[in-house]
Amino acid sequence: MAERLIILDCDGVLVDSEPLAAEAYVEVYRRHGLAIGPEAVAACVGMKQADIIEKIGAETGQRLLAAGEADLWPVTKELFTHRLKPVAGVIDFLSVLSGPRCVASSSSLERIHHSLAVTGLAGLVGEGIYSSSMVARGKPAPDLFLHAASKMGFDPADCVVIEDSPFGIEGAIAAGMTAIGLTAGGHSYEGHAEILRDAGADAVCPSWEDAARELMARGFVAETVRAG
């Protein structure tokens, strides 16, 4: 089997971070006299921080200033340090995966590395760690995925992206890659799979075990790979 690249989103795919991240946003906005609910953050899953803040402001009228933005990572980091867990099944999957893989996330490099470290995933994802801070446009633009593929030495047609957000799926499709939706995270909700399909996902999997089977069927991993 010819080598093909698996590109992994981080939040909601590798680490079950989205509920904690929403909690951090709500708390920081509260500290700065602003009121938002977790649903306002959930609507932005997959986007980089600057775009999340802009979207929340546009849709709720609650506009976080620079001082508040500076508080987001320290509050989030504290929650992650004590409560962040890997997404169920991902350690089993990565532990037996022999082919090339990398991470492409909308989060900052510091947040990605911290998330991987506290969940024990740092040694399983490879050395290719790519952040939206490295490109001009975040998801749903294809820039980050194209950057990751180029750095890893793969043609986009030989890449598959595992994503939990419609923005990530749209970016993967725009990059000319296979896009697999994953709904295994704690933030998944009724209708999540349909939203990912509507965004263009080639398949949507409710668990890493199902994702492993889908990747095997598509020739991205050997048949010895299992998860669960």
mmCIF file of C-alpha atoms in Angstrom:
data_model
loop_
_atom_site.group_PDB
_atom_site.id
_atom_site.type_symbol
_atom_site.label_atom_id
_atom_site.label_comp_id
_atom_site.label_asym_id
_atom_site.label_seq_id
_atom_site.Cartn_x
_atom_site.Cartn_y
_atom_site.Cartn_z
ATOM 1 C CA MET A 1 0.000 0.000 0.000
ATOM 2 C CA ALA A 2 1.459 3.361 -1.044
ATOM 3 C CA GLU A 3 1.952 5.833 1.792
ATOM 4 C CA ARG A 4 -0.818 8.365 2.247
ATOM 5 C CA LEU A 5 -1.075 11.104 4.842
ATOM 6 C CA ILE A 6 -3.598 11.304 7.685
ATOM 7 C CA ILE A 7 -4.149 14.909 8.808
ATOM 8 C CA LEU A 8 -5.686 15.140 12.273
ATOM 9 C CA ASP A 9 -7.542 18.066 13.727
ATOM 10 C CA CYS A 10 -6.747 18.439 17.430
ATOM 11 C CA ASP A 11 -9.719 19.827 19.358
ATOM 12 C CA GLY A 12 -12.635 17.414 19.318
ATOM 13 C CA VAL A 13 -10.706 14.818 17.293
ATOM 14 C CA LEU A 14 -7.609 14.055 19.364
ATOM 15 C CA VAL A 15 -8.567 15.766 22.621
ATOM 16 C CA ASP A 16 -12.025 16.226 24.114
ATOM 17 C CA SER A 17 -11.498 19.936 24.577
ATOM 18 C CA GLU A 18 -14.505 21.717 23.107
ATOM 19 C CA PRO A 19 -16.741 21.679 26.239
ATOM 20 C CA LEU A 20 -13.825 22.987 28.331
ATOM 21 C CA ALA A 21 -12.981 25.647 25.753
ATOM 22 C CA ALA A 22 -16.604 26.827 25.741
ATOM 23 C CA GLU A 23 -16.507 26.986 29.541
ATOM 24 C CA ALA A 24 -13.386 29.147 29.355
ATOM 25 C CA TYR A 25 -14.938 31.561 26.862
ATOM 26 C CA VAL A 26 -18.091 31.973 28.951
ATOM 27 C CA GLU A 27 -15.997 32.645 32.082
ATOM 28 C CA VAL A 28 -13.678 35.171 30.421
ATOM 29 C CA TYR A 29 -16.577 37.065 28.869
ATOM 30 C CA ARG A 30 -18.259 37.100 32.307
ATOM 31 C CA ARG A 31 -15.141 38.534 33.927
ATOM 32 C CA HIS A 32 -15.230 41.365 31.424
ATOM 33 C CA GLY A 33 -18.877 42.176 31.970
ATOM 34 C CA LEU A 34 -20.199 40.304 28.942
ATOM 35 C CA ALA A 35 -22.804 37.560 28.819
ATOM 36 C CA ILE A 36 -22.659 34.674 26.350
ATOM 37 C CA GLY A 37 -23.833 31.090 26.547
ATOM 38 C CA PRO A 38 -21.848 28.011 25.560
ATOM 39 C CA GLU A 39 -24.005 27.704 22.441
ATOM 40 C CA ALA A 40 -22.424 30.904 21.082
ATOM 41 C CA VAL A 41 -19.013 29.245 21.323
ATOM 42 C CA ALA A 42 -20.272 25.914 19.994
ATOM 43 C CA ALA A 43 -21.332 27.647 16.775
ATOM 44 C CA CYS A 44 -17.680 28.550 16.204
ATOM 45 C CA VAL A 45 -16.071 25.126 16.705
ATOM 46 C CA GLY A 46 -13.216 24.712 14.240
ATOM 47 C CA MET A 47 -12.387 28.391 13.874
ATOM 48 C CA LYS A 48 -9.296 30.206 15.139
ATOM 49 C CA GLN A 49 -9.606 32.458 18.187
ATOM 50 C CA ALA A 50 -9.716 35.787 16.363
ATOM 51 C CA ASP A 51 -12.494 34.526 14.107
ATOM 52 C CA ILE A 52 -14.427 33.085 17.075
ATOM 53 C CA ILE A 53 -14.332 36.415 18.900
ATOM 54 C CA GLU A 54 -15.431 38.244 15.753
ATOM 55 C CA LYS A 55 -18.288 35.815 15.115
ATOM 56 C CA ILE A 56 -19.517 35.952 18.718
ATOM 57 C CA GLY A 57 -19.438 39.734 18.611
ATOM 58 C CA ALA A 58 -21.313 39.905 15.323
ATOM 59 C CA GLU A 59 -23.983 37.431 16.376
ATOM 60 C CA THR A 60 -24.514 38.397 20.027
ATOM 61 C CA GLY A 61 -23.337 42.004 20.277
ATOM 62 C CA GLN A 62 -20.949 40.931 23.059
ATOM 63 C CA ARG A 63 -17.566 42.194 21.890
ATOM 64 C CA LEU A 64 -14.490 41.117 23.824
ATOM 65 C CA LEU A 65 -11.681 43.659 23.922
ATOM 66 C CA ALA A 66 -7.950 42.928 23.755
ATOM 67 C CA ALA A 67 -7.611 42.615 27.539
ATOM 68 C CA GLY A 68 -10.209 39.875 27.514
ATOM 69 C CA GLU A 69 -8.575 38.101 24.606
ATOM 70 C CA ALA A 70 -5.357 37.914 26.617
ATOM 71 C CA ASP A 71 -7.213 36.089 29.390
ATOM 72 C CA LEU A 72 -8.577 33.312 27.196
ATOM 73 C CA TRP A 73 -5.528 31.090 27.038
ATOM 74 C CA PRO A 74 -4.597 31.259 30.769
ATOM 75 C CA VAL A 75 -8.163 30.313 31.764
ATOM 76 C CA THR A 76 -8.331 27.607 29.111
ATOM 77 C CA LYS A 77 -4.906 26.243 30.054
ATOM 78 C CA GLU A 78 -5.925 25.874 33.693
ATOM 79 C CA LEU A 79 -9.003 23.866 32.710
ATOM 80 C CA PHE A 80 -7.035 21.728 30.266
ATOM 81 C CA THR A 81 -4.265 20.989 32.767
ATOM 82 C CA HIS A 82 -6.667 19.470 35.265
ATOM 83 C CA ARG A 83 -9.534 18.105 33.179
ATOM 84 C CA LEU A 84 -8.589 17.519 29.533
ATOM 85 C CA LYS A 85 -8.862 13.933 28.249
ATOM 86 C CA PRO A 86 -8.151 12.290 24.897
ATOM 87 C CA VAL A 87 -11.130 11.489 22.703
ATOM 88 C CA ALA A 88 -12.243 7.906 23.365
ATOM 89 C CA GLY A 89 -10.467 5.371 21.175
ATOM 90 C CA VAL A 90 -7.824 7.673 19.727
ATOM 91 C CA ILE A 91 -4.924 6.270 21.792
ATOM 92 C CA ASP A 92 -5.712 2.726 20.617
ATOM 93 C CA PHE A 93 -5.848 3.934 17.020
ATOM 94 C CA LEU A 94 -2.637 5.951 17.070
ATOM 95 C CA SER A 95 -0.710 3.316 19.016
ATOM 96 C CA VAL A 96 -0.923 0.863 16.118
ATOM 97 C CA LEU A 97 -0.850 3.344 13.244
ATOM 98 C CA SER A 98 2.383 2.933 11.301
ATOM 99 C CA GLY A 99 1.845 5.382 8.446
ATOM 100 C CA PRO A 100 2.504 9.129 8.300
ATOM 101 C CA ARG A 101 0.276 11.460 10.254
ATOM 102 C CA CYS A 102 0.298 15.105 11.352
ATOM 103 C CA VAL A 103 -1.838 17.612 13.241
ATOM 104 C CA ALA A 104 -3.485 20.653 11.624
ATOM 105 C CA SER A 105 -5.415 22.747 14.133
ATOM 106 C CA SER A 106 -6.967 26.190 14.389
ATOM 107 C CA SER A 107 -5.497 26.495 17.891
ATOM 108 C CA SER A 108 -2.204 28.184 18.742
ATOM 109 C CA LEU A 109 0.936 26.069 18.808
ATOM 110 C CA GLU A 110 1.187 26.494 22.585
ATOM 111 C CA ARG A 111 -2.361 25.216 23.071
ATOM 112 C CA ILE A 112 -1.832 22.278 20.707
ATOM 113 C CA HIS A 113 1.384 21.179 22.409
ATOM 114 C CA HIS A 114 -0.126 21.588 25.882
ATOM 115 C CA SER A 115 -3.220 19.607 24.902
ATOM 116 C CA LEU A 116 -1.151 16.759 23.492
ATOM 117 C CA ALA A 117 1.174 16.732 26.499
ATOM 118 C CA VAL A 118 -1.462 16.584 29.234
ATOM 119 C CA THR A 119 -3.418 13.852 27.428
ATOM 120 C CA GLY A 120 -0.395 11.651 26.702
ATOM 121 C CA LEU A 121 -0.747 12.021 22.928
ATOM 122 C CA ALA A 122 2.424 13.975 22.244
ATOM 123 C CA GLY A 123 4.442 10.901 21.326
ATOM 124 C CA LEU A 124 1.737 9.407 19.104
ATOM 125 C CA VAL A 125 0.912 12.113 16.571
ATOM 126 C CA GLY A 126 4.293 12.580 14.921
ATOM 127 C CA GLU A 127 6.392 15.710 14.703
ATOM 128 C CA GLY A 128 4.268 17.535 12.144
ATOM 129 C CA ILE A 129 2.265 20.068 14.173
ATOM 130 C CA TYR A 130 0.645 22.849 12.158
ATOM 131 C CA SER A 131 -1.394 25.784 13.449
ATOM 132 C CA SER A 132 -3.615 28.326 11.714
ATOM 133 C CA SER A 133 -1.126 30.908 12.999
ATOM 134 C CA MET A 134 1.186 29.669 10.226
ATOM 135 C CA VAL A 135 -1.130 30.627 7.358
ATOM 136 C CA ALA A 136 -3.001 33.691 6.147
ATOM 137 C CA ARG A 137 -6.504 32.264 6.455
ATOM 138 C CA GLY A 138 -7.966 29.832 8.959
ATOM 139 C CA LYS A 139 -10.578 27.175 8.331
ATOM 140 C CA PRO A 140 -12.832 26.978 6.301
ATOM 141 C CA ALA A 141 -10.131 28.195 3.904
ATOM 142 C CA PRO A 142 -7.887 25.362 2.664
ATOM 143 C CA ASP A 143 -4.645 27.140 3.582
ATOM 144 C CA LEU A 144 -3.774 25.163 6.710
ATOM 145 C CA PHE A 145 -4.367 21.760 5.153
ATOM 146 C CA LEU A 146 -2.401 22.660 2.033
ATOM 147 C CA HIS A 147 0.435 23.944 4.226
ATOM 148 C CA ALA A 148 0.482 20.717 6.236
ATOM 149 C CA ALA A 149 0.483 18.535 3.116
ATOM 150 C CA SER A 150 3.293 20.554 1.563
ATOM 151 C CA LYS A 151 5.448 20.394 4.686
ATOM 152 C CA MET A 152 4.856 16.640 4.982
ATOM 153 C CA GLY A 153 5.664 16.099 1.298
ATOM 154 C CA PHE A 154 2.269 14.838 0.104
ATOM 155 C CA ASP A 155 -0.034 15.728 -2.748
ATOM 156 C CA PRO A 156 -3.469 16.851 -1.487
ATOM 157 C CA ALA A 157 -5.119 13.956 -3.345
ATOM 158 C CA ASP A 158 -3.138 11.561 -1.139
ATOM 159 C CA CYS A 159 -4.336 13.115 2.119
ATOM 160 C CA VAL A 160 -7.312 12.421 4.363
ATOM 161 C CA VAL A 161 -8.457 14.898 6.998
ATOM 162 C CA ILE A 162 -10.229 13.831 10.205
ATOM 163 C CA GLU A 163 -12.419 16.698 11.408
ATOM 164 C CA ASP A 164 -15.258 17.356 13.828
ATOM 165 C CA SER A 165 -16.377 20.750 12.521
ATOM 166 C CA PRO A 166 -18.100 21.854 9.306
ATOM 167 C CA PHE A 167 -15.459 24.563 8.894
ATOM 168 C CA GLY A 168 -12.723 21.927 8.924
ATOM 169 C CA ILE A 169 -14.614 19.682 6.512
ATOM 170 C CA GLU A 170 -15.127 22.594 4.127
ATOM 171 C CA GLY A 171 -11.426 23.435 4.309
ATOM 172 C CA ALA A 172 -10.401 19.850 3.583
ATOM 173 C CA ILE A 173 -12.728 19.607 0.588
ATOM 174 C CA ALA A 174 -11.486 22.964 -0.710
ATOM 175 C CA ALA A 175 -7.932 21.608 -0.424
ATOM 176 C CA GLY A 176 -8.821 18.639 -2.629
ATOM 177 C CA MET A 177 -8.499 16.091 0.171
ATOM 178 C CA THR A 178 -10.703 13.284 1.447
ATOM 179 C CA ALA A 179 -12.678 14.526 4.469
ATOM 180 C CA ILE A 180 -13.857 12.211 7.243
ATOM 181 C CA GLY A 181 -16.145 13.659 9.890
ATOM 182 C CA LEU A 182 -15.830 12.437 13.476
ATOM 183 C CA THR A 183 -18.567 12.820 16.090
ATOM 184 C CA ALA A 184 -16.840 11.018 18.984
ATOM 185 C CA GLY A 185 -16.143 14.102 21.120
ATOM 186 C CA GLY A 186 -18.074 15.154 24.191
ATOM 187 C CA HIS A 187 -19.380 18.220 22.364
ATOM 188 C CA SER A 188 -21.205 16.194 19.719
ATOM 189 C CA TYR A 189 -24.925 16.900 19.443
ATOM 190 C CA GLU A 190 -28.068 15.748 17.657
ATOM 191 C CA GLY A 191 -27.691 16.606 13.994
ATOM 192 C CA HIS A 192 -23.886 16.877 14.180
ATOM 193 C CA ALA A 193 -23.339 14.114 11.615
ATOM 194 C CA GLU A 194 -25.813 15.680 9.186
ATOM 195 C CA ILE A 195 -24.083 19.050 9.457
ATOM 196 C CA LEU A 196 -20.747 17.439 8.621
ATOM 197 C CA ARG A 197 -22.274 15.611 5.666
ATOM 198 C CA ASP A 198 -23.857 18.840 4.457
ATOM 199 C CA ALA A 199 -20.421 20.480 4.656
ATOM 200 C CA GLY A 200 -19.151 17.855 2.212
ATOM 201 C CA ALA A 201 -17.733 15.060 4.377
ATOM 202 C CA ASP A 202 -17.014 11.903 2.386
ATOM 203 C CA ALA A 203 -18.051 9.892 5.447
ATOM 204 C CA VAL A 204 -19.001 10.586 9.073
ATOM 205 C CA CYS A 205 -17.967 8.247 11.892
ATOM 206 C CA PRO A 206 -19.375 8.171 15.442
ATOM 207 C CA SER A 207 -16.229 6.642 16.969
ATOM 208 C CA TRP A 208 -12.541 6.093 16.324
ATOM 209 C CA GLU A 209 -13.270 2.410 15.802
ATOM 210 C CA ASP A 210 -15.598 3.332 12.943
ATOM 211 C CA ALA A 211 -13.073 5.850 11.631
ATOM 212 C CA ALA A 212 -10.398 3.132 11.537
ATOM 213 C CA ARG A 213 -12.685 0.925 9.442
ATOM 214 C CA GLU A 214 -13.471 3.813 7.096
ATOM 215 C CA LEU A 215 -9.793 4.642 6.661
ATOM 216 C CA MET A 216 -9.001 0.981 5.952
ATOM 217 C CA ALA A 217 -11.760 0.792 3.353
ATOM 218 C CA ARG A 218 -10.344 3.862 1.622
ATOM 219 C CA GLY A 219 -6.763 2.598 1.663
ATOM 220 C CA PHE A 220 -5.355 5.159 4.087
ATOM 221 C CA VAL A 221 -4.330 2.647 6.753
ATOM 222 C CA ALA A 222 -3.376 -1.027 6.762
ATOM 223 C CA GLU A 223 -5.979 -3.592 7.736
ATOM 224 C CA THR A 224 -4.149 -4.304 10.988
ATOM 225 C CA VAL A 225 -5.192 -0.938 12.437
ATOM 226 C CA ARG A 226 -8.013 -1.053 14.956
ATOM 227 C CA ALA A 227 -9.414 1.318 17.569
ATOM 228 C CA GLY A 228 -11.786 0.901 20.467
#
